[in-house]
C-alpha cells in the first residue's frame, strides 16, 4: 500500500489521487500480462516449418529422379519391395511380385527424408557467404550419402538380410548421391537467400 493511500482523502488533491490510481492500475496490468513468444522465435519456427514443407516437395522430386536413375541400370525394384515382402505380405512371394507397393514405400521414404533435410537445412547458420543453392548441393550430397550408409549397413544387411555385390553397392551409393544433389538443389533454391523465394525466382509465374 502506498503512502498516499494511508493519508486521509481530504488531505490529498483529487488530481494526485487519480494519477496514483492510474499508475497502480498500469503496473498491475503490466505484471499480469502473459509472456508472449518473441517475434524472432515465431519467425524462425515458421521458417523451419516452411522449409520442411518444401523439403517434402523436394523429397518427392528427388525420389523420382533417383528412381529414374537406378531402375534402368539395376533393373530391379528398390529394397522397399523386399521390406514389403518380408514384413507386410509375409508369404512365399518375391519382391518382384509387389512393384506398386515397393515403389510407394520407396517414395514415402524419400519424401520423409526430404522433410527432415529441409528442416535441418533451415536451422544451420554456417557459411552464409556461400550461395544457398551451392550449400544445398553440398549438404544434400552429404545427407544422401549418410542415408546410403544407413541403408546399406542397417536396412539391407541387418533388417532385410540382403547382401549386394560390389557393383550393385556402388550403384546403390550413386543413386543416393543423385537423390541428395537433387534434394539439396531444390531445397537450397527455395528456402534460403531471399525474403520471398516465390516472388524472387518466379516459381508462381504462369
PDB file of C-alpha atoms in Angstrom:
ATOM      1  CA  UNK A   1       0.000   0.000   0.000  1.00  0.00           C
ATOM      2  CA  UNK A   2       1.373   3.423  -0.924  1.00  0.00           C
ATOM      3  CA  UNK A   3       1.833   6.413   1.390  1.00  0.00           C
ATOM      4  CA  UNK A   4      -0.908   8.343  -0.446  1.00  0.00           C
ATOM      5  CA  UNK A   5      -3.402   5.561   0.287  1.00  0.00           C
ATOM      6  CA  UNK A   6      -2.769   5.915   4.025  1.00  0.00           C
ATOM      7  CA  UNK A   7      -3.463   9.671   4.115  1.00  0.00           C
ATOM      8  CA  UNK A   8      -6.966  10.938   4.624  1.00  0.00           C
ATOM      9  CA  UNK A   9      -8.653  11.672   1.342  1.00  0.00           C
ATOM     10  CA  UNK A  10      -9.292  15.273   2.410  1.00  0.00           C
ATOM     11  CA  UNK A  11      -5.539  15.966   2.544  1.00  0.00           C
ATOM     12  CA  UNK A  12      -4.773  14.572  -0.921  1.00  0.00           C
ATOM     13  CA  UNK A  13      -5.804  16.560  -4.016  1.00  0.00           C
ATOM     14  CA  UNK A  14      -8.129  14.754  -6.405  1.00  0.00           C
ATOM     15  CA  UNK A  15      -5.675  15.023  -9.306  1.00  0.00           C
ATOM     16  CA  UNK A  16      -2.954  13.327  -7.278  1.00  0.00           C
ATOM     17  CA  UNK A  17      -5.316  10.518  -6.245  1.00  0.00           C
ATOM     18  CA  UNK A  18      -6.371   9.950  -9.866  1.00  0.00           C
ATOM     19  CA  UNK A  19      -2.757   9.802 -11.028  1.00  0.00           C
ATOM     20  CA  UNK A  20      -1.874   7.319  -8.269  1.00  0.00           C
ATOM     21  CA  UNK A  21      -4.773   5.030  -9.219  1.00  0.00           C
ATOM     22  CA  UNK A  22      -3.797   5.171 -12.884  1.00  0.00           C
ATOM     23  CA  UNK A  23      -0.179   4.266 -12.130  1.00  0.00           C
ATOM     24  CA  UNK A  24      -1.260   1.428  -9.852  1.00  0.00           C
ATOM     25  CA  UNK A  25      -3.625   0.020 -12.440  1.00  0.00           C
ATOM     26  CA  UNK A  26      -0.981   0.221 -15.151  1.00  0.00           C
ATOM     27  CA  UNK A  27       1.575  -1.594 -13.012  1.00  0.00           C
ATOM     28  CA  UNK A  28      -0.929  -4.322 -12.175  1.00  0.00           C
ATOM     29  CA  UNK A  29      -1.810  -4.800 -15.824  1.00  0.00           C
ATOM     30  CA  UNK A  30       1.844  -4.988 -16.712  1.00  0.00           C
ATOM     31  CA  UNK A  31       2.533  -7.632 -14.079  1.00  0.00           C
ATOM     32  CA  UNK A  32      -0.455  -9.757 -15.075  1.00  0.00           C
ATOM     33  CA  UNK A  33       0.187  -9.631 -18.818  1.00  0.00           C
ATOM     34  CA  UNK A  34       1.142 -13.121 -20.067  1.00  0.00           C
ATOM     35  CA  UNK A  35       4.540 -13.598 -21.628  1.00  0.00           C
ATOM     36  CA  UNK A  36       4.401 -13.917 -25.399  1.00  0.00           C
ATOM     37  CA  UNK A  37       6.736 -15.690 -27.792  1.00  0.00           C
ATOM     38  CA  UNK A  38       9.324 -13.277 -29.220  1.00  0.00           C
ATOM     39  CA  UNK A  39       8.592 -12.379 -32.864  1.00  0.00           C
ATOM     40  CA  UNK A  40      12.036 -13.609 -33.875  1.00  0.00           C
ATOM     41  CA  UNK A  41      11.349 -17.079 -32.445  1.00  0.00           C
ATOM     42  CA  UNK A  42       7.974 -17.234 -34.168  1.00  0.00           C
ATOM     43  CA  UNK A  43       9.578 -16.155 -37.432  1.00  0.00           C
ATOM     44  CA  UNK A  44      12.301 -18.802 -37.139  1.00  0.00           C
ATOM     45  CA  UNK A  45       9.764 -21.517 -36.339  1.00  0.00           C
ATOM     46  CA  UNK A  46       7.675 -20.541 -39.334  1.00  0.00           C
ATOM     47  CA  UNK A  47      10.819 -20.502 -41.466  1.00  0.00           C
ATOM     48  CA  UNK A  48      11.778 -24.037 -40.428  1.00  0.00           C
ATOM     49  CA  UNK A  49       8.208 -25.291 -40.919  1.00  0.00           C
ATOM     50  CA  UNK A  50       8.088 -23.777 -44.384  1.00  0.00           C
ATOM     51  CA  UNK A  51      11.454 -25.317 -45.221  1.00  0.00           C
ATOM     52  CA  UNK A  52      10.218 -28.736 -44.079  1.00  0.00           C
ATOM     53  CA  UNK A  53       7.183 -28.424 -46.358  1.00  0.00           C
ATOM     54  CA  UNK A  54       9.439 -27.539 -49.262  1.00  0.00           C
ATOM     55  CA  UNK A  55      11.579 -30.490 -48.216  1.00  0.00           C
ATOM     56  CA  UNK A  56       8.534 -32.719 -48.755  1.00  0.00           C
ATOM     57  CA  UNK A  57       8.229 -31.378 -52.266  1.00  0.00           C
ATOM     58  CA  UNK A  58      11.962 -31.734 -52.859  1.00  0.00           C
ATOM     59  CA  UNK A  59      11.930 -35.288 -51.494  1.00  0.00           C
ATOM     60  CA  UNK A  60       9.172 -36.238 -53.932  1.00  0.00           C
ATOM     61  CA  UNK A  61      11.046 -34.821 -56.921  1.00  0.00           C
ATOM     62  CA  UNK A  62      14.429 -36.174 -55.811  1.00  0.00           C
ATOM     63  CA  UNK A  63      12.995 -39.668 -55.281  1.00  0.00           C
ATOM     64  CA  UNK A  64      11.554 -39.662 -58.800  1.00  0.00           C
ATOM     65  CA  UNK A  65      14.944 -38.605 -60.186  1.00  0.00           C
ATOM     66  CA  UNK A  66      16.719 -41.240 -58.112  1.00  0.00           C
ATOM     67  CA  UNK A  67      14.306 -43.958 -59.266  1.00  0.00           C
ATOM     68  CA  UNK A  68      14.676 -42.929 -62.904  1.00  0.00           C
ATOM     69  CA  UNK A  69      18.446 -43.209 -62.454  1.00  0.00           C
ATOM     70  CA  UNK A  70      18.593 -46.608 -60.774  1.00  0.00           C
ATOM     71  CA  UNK A  71      15.813 -48.647 -62.398  1.00  0.00           C
ATOM     72  CA  UNK A  72      17.277 -48.822 -65.937  1.00  0.00           C
ATOM     73  CA  UNK A  73      20.718 -49.695 -64.547  1.00  0.00           C
ATOM     74  CA  UNK A  74      19.954 -52.148 -61.760  1.00  0.00           C
ATOM     75  CA  UNK A  75      16.792 -53.450 -63.449  1.00  0.00           C
ATOM     76  CA  UNK A  76      15.290 -54.250 -60.068  1.00  0.00           C
ATOM     77  CA  UNK A  77      12.878 -52.697 -57.607  1.00  0.00           C
ATOM     78  CA  UNK A  78      14.142 -50.660 -54.644  1.00  0.00           C
ATOM     79  CA  UNK A  79      14.818 -52.567 -51.387  1.00  0.00           C
ATOM     80  CA  UNK A  80      11.464 -51.312 -50.136  1.00  0.00           C
ATOM     81  CA  UNK A  81       9.919 -54.136 -52.178  1.00  0.00           C
ATOM     82  CA  UNK A  82      11.928 -56.597 -50.064  1.00  0.00           C
ATOM     83  CA  UNK A  83      10.653 -54.869 -46.937  1.00  0.00           C
ATOM     84  CA  UNK A  84       7.055 -55.239 -48.111  1.00  0.00           C
ATOM     85  CA  UNK A  85       7.548 -58.930 -48.898  1.00  0.00           C
ATOM     86  CA  UNK A  86       9.172 -59.790 -45.569  1.00  0.00           C
ATOM     87  CA  UNK A  87       7.220 -57.618 -43.131  1.00  0.00           C
ATOM     88  CA  UNK A  88       3.846 -56.960 -44.763  1.00  0.00           C
ATOM     89  CA  UNK A  89       2.994 -59.718 -47.224  1.00  0.00           C
ATOM     90  CA  UNK A  90       4.792 -62.428 -45.212  1.00  0.00           C
ATOM     91  CA  UNK A  91       4.272 -65.120 -47.823  1.00  0.00           C
ATOM     92  CA  UNK A  92       6.341 -67.025 -50.340  1.00  0.00           C
ATOM     93  CA  UNK A  93       6.151 -64.256 -52.928  1.00  0.00           C
ATOM     94  CA  UNK A  94       9.154 -62.480 -54.412  1.00  0.00           C
ATOM     95  CA  UNK A  95       9.848 -58.739 -54.158  1.00  0.00           C
ATOM     96  CA  UNK A  96       9.168 -58.511 -57.896  1.00  0.00           C
ATOM     97  CA  UNK A  97       5.581 -59.534 -57.190  1.00  0.00           C
ATOM     98  CA  UNK A  98       4.928 -56.245 -55.364  1.00  0.00           C
ATOM     99  CA  UNK A  99       6.116 -53.471 -57.699  1.00  0.00           C
ATOM    100  CA  UNK A 100       3.476 -50.906 -56.748  1.00  0.00           C
ATOM    101  CA  UNK A 101       3.864 -51.392 -53.000  1.00  0.00           C
ATOM    102  CA  UNK A 102       7.658 -51.289 -53.286  1.00  0.00           C
ATOM    103  CA  UNK A 103       7.653 -48.058 -55.286  1.00  0.00           C
ATOM    104  CA  UNK A 104       5.104 -46.394 -52.992  1.00  0.00           C
ATOM    105  CA  UNK A 105       7.170 -47.243 -49.894  1.00  0.00           C
ATOM    106  CA  UNK A 106      10.283 -46.009 -51.674  1.00  0.00           C
ATOM    107  CA  UNK A 107       8.544 -42.721 -52.477  1.00  0.00           C
ATOM    108  CA  UNK A 108       7.285 -42.276 -48.913  1.00  0.00           C
ATOM    109  CA  UNK A 109      10.770 -42.910 -47.564  1.00  0.00           C
ATOM    110  CA  UNK A 110      12.259 -40.312 -49.881  1.00  0.00           C
ATOM    111  CA  UNK A 111       9.585 -37.726 -49.116  1.00  0.00           C
ATOM    112  CA  UNK A 112      10.007 -38.170 -45.360  1.00  0.00           C
ATOM    113  CA  UNK A 113      13.784 -37.843 -45.640  1.00  0.00           C
ATOM    114  CA  UNK A 114      13.284 -34.693 -47.711  1.00  0.00           C
ATOM    115  CA  UNK A 115      11.194 -33.069 -44.991  1.00  0.00           C
ATOM    116  CA  UNK A 116      13.883 -33.841 -42.413  1.00  0.00           C
ATOM    117  CA  UNK A 117      16.579 -32.378 -44.626  1.00  0.00           C
ATOM    118  CA  UNK A 118      14.522 -29.245 -45.290  1.00  0.00           C
ATOM    119  CA  UNK A 119      14.131 -28.540 -41.583  1.00  0.00           C
ATOM    120  CA  UNK A 120      17.788 -29.221 -40.822  1.00  0.00           C
ATOM    121  CA  UNK A 121      18.957 -27.050 -43.693  1.00  0.00           C
ATOM    122  CA  UNK A 122      16.887 -24.119 -42.441  1.00  0.00           C
ATOM    123  CA  UNK A 123      18.394 -24.456 -38.956  1.00  0.00           C
ATOM    124  CA  UNK A 124      22.061 -24.418 -39.962  1.00  0.00           C
ATOM    125  CA  UNK A 125      23.549 -20.919 -39.999  1.00  0.00           C
ATOM    126  CA  UNK A 126      27.096 -21.656 -41.159  1.00  0.00           C
ATOM    127  CA  UNK A 127      28.711 -20.481 -44.369  1.00  0.00           C
ATOM    128  CA  UNK A 128      26.191 -17.757 -45.145  1.00  0.00           C
ATOM    129  CA  UNK A 129      28.655 -16.259 -47.619  1.00  0.00           C
ATOM    130  CA  UNK A 130      28.122 -19.261 -49.908  1.00  0.00           C
ATOM    131  CA  UNK A 131      25.120 -19.156 -52.228  1.00  0.00           C
ATOM    132  CA  UNK A 132      22.186 -21.198 -50.875  1.00  0.00           C
ATOM    133  CA  UNK A 133      21.998 -23.395 -53.961  1.00  0.00           C
ATOM    134  CA  UNK A 134      25.655 -24.326 -53.563  1.00  0.00           C
ATOM    135  CA  UNK A 135      25.201 -25.045 -49.860  1.00  0.00           C
ATOM    136  CA  UNK A 136      22.158 -27.110 -50.701  1.00  0.00           C
ATOM    137  CA  UNK A 137      24.090 -29.248 -53.157  1.00  0.00           C
ATOM    138  CA  UNK A 138      26.972 -29.760 -50.719  1.00  0.00           C
ATOM    139  CA  UNK A 139      24.816 -30.603 -47.708  1.00  0.00           C
ATOM    140  CA  UNK A 140      22.381 -32.564 -49.852  1.00  0.00           C
ATOM    141  CA  UNK A 141      25.239 -34.728 -51.090  1.00  0.00           C
ATOM    142  CA  UNK A 142      26.371 -35.348 -47.511  1.00  0.00           C
ATOM    143  CA  UNK A 143      22.802 -36.145 -46.465  1.00  0.00           C
ATOM    144  CA  UNK A 144      22.313 -38.511 -49.400  1.00  0.00           C
ATOM    145  CA  UNK A 145      25.489 -40.421 -48.623  1.00  0.00           C
ATOM    146  CA  UNK A 146      24.521 -40.626 -44.945  1.00  0.00           C
ATOM    147  CA  UNK A 147      21.197 -42.171 -45.992  1.00  0.00           C
ATOM    148  CA  UNK A 148      23.077 -44.542 -48.274  1.00  0.00           C
ATOM    149  CA  UNK A 149      25.404 -45.670 -45.490  1.00  0.00           C
ATOM    150  CA  UNK A 150      22.447 -46.197 -43.156  1.00  0.00           C
ATOM    151  CA  UNK A 151      20.547 -48.062 -45.845  1.00  0.00           C
ATOM    152  CA  UNK A 152      23.402 -50.376 -46.810  1.00  0.00           C
ATOM    153  CA  UNK A 153      24.605 -51.160 -43.294  1.00  0.00           C
ATOM    154  CA  UNK A 154      21.324 -51.359 -41.393  1.00  0.00           C
ATOM    155  CA  UNK A 155      18.340 -51.586 -43.737  1.00  0.00           C
ATOM    156  CA  UNK A 156      19.874 -54.055 -46.165  1.00  0.00           C
ATOM    157  CA  UNK A 157      22.214 -56.141 -44.016  1.00  0.00           C
ATOM    158  CA  UNK A 158      20.507 -56.147 -40.637  1.00  0.00           C
ATOM    159  CA  UNK A 159      16.826 -55.632 -41.394  1.00  0.00           C
ATOM    160  CA  UNK A 160      16.393 -57.334 -44.775  1.00  0.00           C
ATOM    161  CA  UNK A 161      19.426 -59.665 -44.807  1.00  0.00           C
ATOM    162  CA  UNK A 162      20.361 -58.509 -48.318  1.00  0.00           C
ATOM    163  CA  UNK A 163      23.988 -58.621 -49.464  1.00  0.00           C
ATOM    164  CA  UNK A 164      24.813 -56.551 -52.549  1.00  0.00           C
ATOM    165  CA  UNK A 165      27.650 -57.270 -54.929  1.00  0.00           C
ATOM    166  CA  UNK A 166      30.329 -54.609 -55.215  1.00  0.00           C
ATOM    167  CA  UNK A 167      28.979 -53.183 -58.457  1.00  0.00           C
ATOM    168  CA  UNK A 168      25.430 -53.155 -57.090  1.00  0.00           C
ATOM    169  CA  UNK A 169      26.610 -51.463 -53.904  1.00  0.00           C
ATOM    170  CA  UNK A 170      28.414 -48.791 -55.937  1.00  0.00           C
ATOM    171  CA  UNK A 171      25.226 -48.064 -57.891  1.00  0.00           C
ATOM    172  CA  UNK A 172      23.253 -48.051 -54.629  1.00  0.00           C
ATOM    173  CA  UNK A 173      25.521 -45.313 -53.289  1.00  0.00           C
ATOM    174  CA  UNK A 174      25.498 -43.444 -56.598  1.00  0.00           C
ATOM    175  CA  UNK A 175      21.699 -43.369 -56.680  1.00  0.00           C
ATOM    176  CA  UNK A 176      21.593 -41.871 -53.190  1.00  0.00           C
ATOM    177  CA  UNK A 177      24.147 -39.271 -54.240  1.00  0.00           C
ATOM    178  CA  UNK A 178      21.871 -38.324 -57.135  1.00  0.00           C
ATOM    179  CA  UNK A 179      18.996 -38.103 -54.662  1.00  0.00           C
ATOM    180  CA  UNK A 180      20.999 -35.874 -52.318  1.00  0.00           C
ATOM    181  CA  UNK A 181      22.123 -33.485 -55.065  1.00  0.00           C
ATOM    182  CA  UNK A 182      18.595 -33.081 -56.425  1.00  0.00           C
ATOM    183  CA  UNK A 183      17.190 -32.686 -52.919  1.00  0.00           C
ATOM    184  CA  UNK A 184      19.740 -30.088 -51.836  1.00  0.00           C
ATOM    185  CA  UNK A 185      19.478 -28.046 -55.022  1.00  0.00           C
ATOM    186  CA  UNK A 186      15.686 -27.850 -54.703  1.00  0.00           C
ATOM    187  CA  UNK A 187      15.630 -27.015 -51.002  1.00  0.00           C
ATOM    188  CA  UNK A 188      18.525 -24.559 -51.207  1.00  0.00           C
ATOM    189  CA  UNK A 189      16.958 -22.567 -54.016  1.00  0.00           C
ATOM    190  CA  UNK A 190      13.607 -22.303 -52.265  1.00  0.00           C
ATOM    191  CA  UNK A 191      14.307 -21.766 -48.577  1.00  0.00           C
ATOM    192  CA  UNK A 192      17.351 -19.520 -48.290  1.00  0.00           C
ATOM    193  CA  UNK A 193      18.895 -16.376 -49.657  1.00  0.00           C
ATOM    194  CA  UNK A 194      15.825 -14.238 -50.377  1.00  0.00           C
ATOM    195  CA  UNK A 195      12.946 -12.985 -48.270  1.00  0.00           C
ATOM    196  CA  UNK A 196      10.305 -14.133 -50.774  1.00  0.00           C
ATOM    197  CA  UNK A 197      11.623 -17.056 -52.872  1.00  0.00           C
ATOM    198  CA  UNK A 198       8.375 -17.458 -54.823  1.00  0.00           C
ATOM    199  CA  UNK A 199       8.450 -13.834 -55.965  1.00  0.00           C
ATOM    200  CA  UNK A 200      12.229 -13.633 -56.432  1.00  0.00           C
ATOM    201  CA  UNK A 201      12.560 -16.765 -58.535  1.00  0.00           C
ATOM    202  CA  UNK A 202       9.157 -16.515 -60.174  1.00  0.00           C
ATOM    203  CA  UNK A 203       8.013 -20.017 -59.221  1.00  0.00           C
ATOM    204  CA  UNK A 204       4.371 -18.989 -59.299  1.00  0.00           C
ATOM    205  CA  UNK A 205       4.560 -17.294 -62.709  1.00  0.00           C
ATOM    206  CA  UNK A 206       2.097 -18.574 -65.221  1.00  0.00           C
TER     207      UNK A 206
END
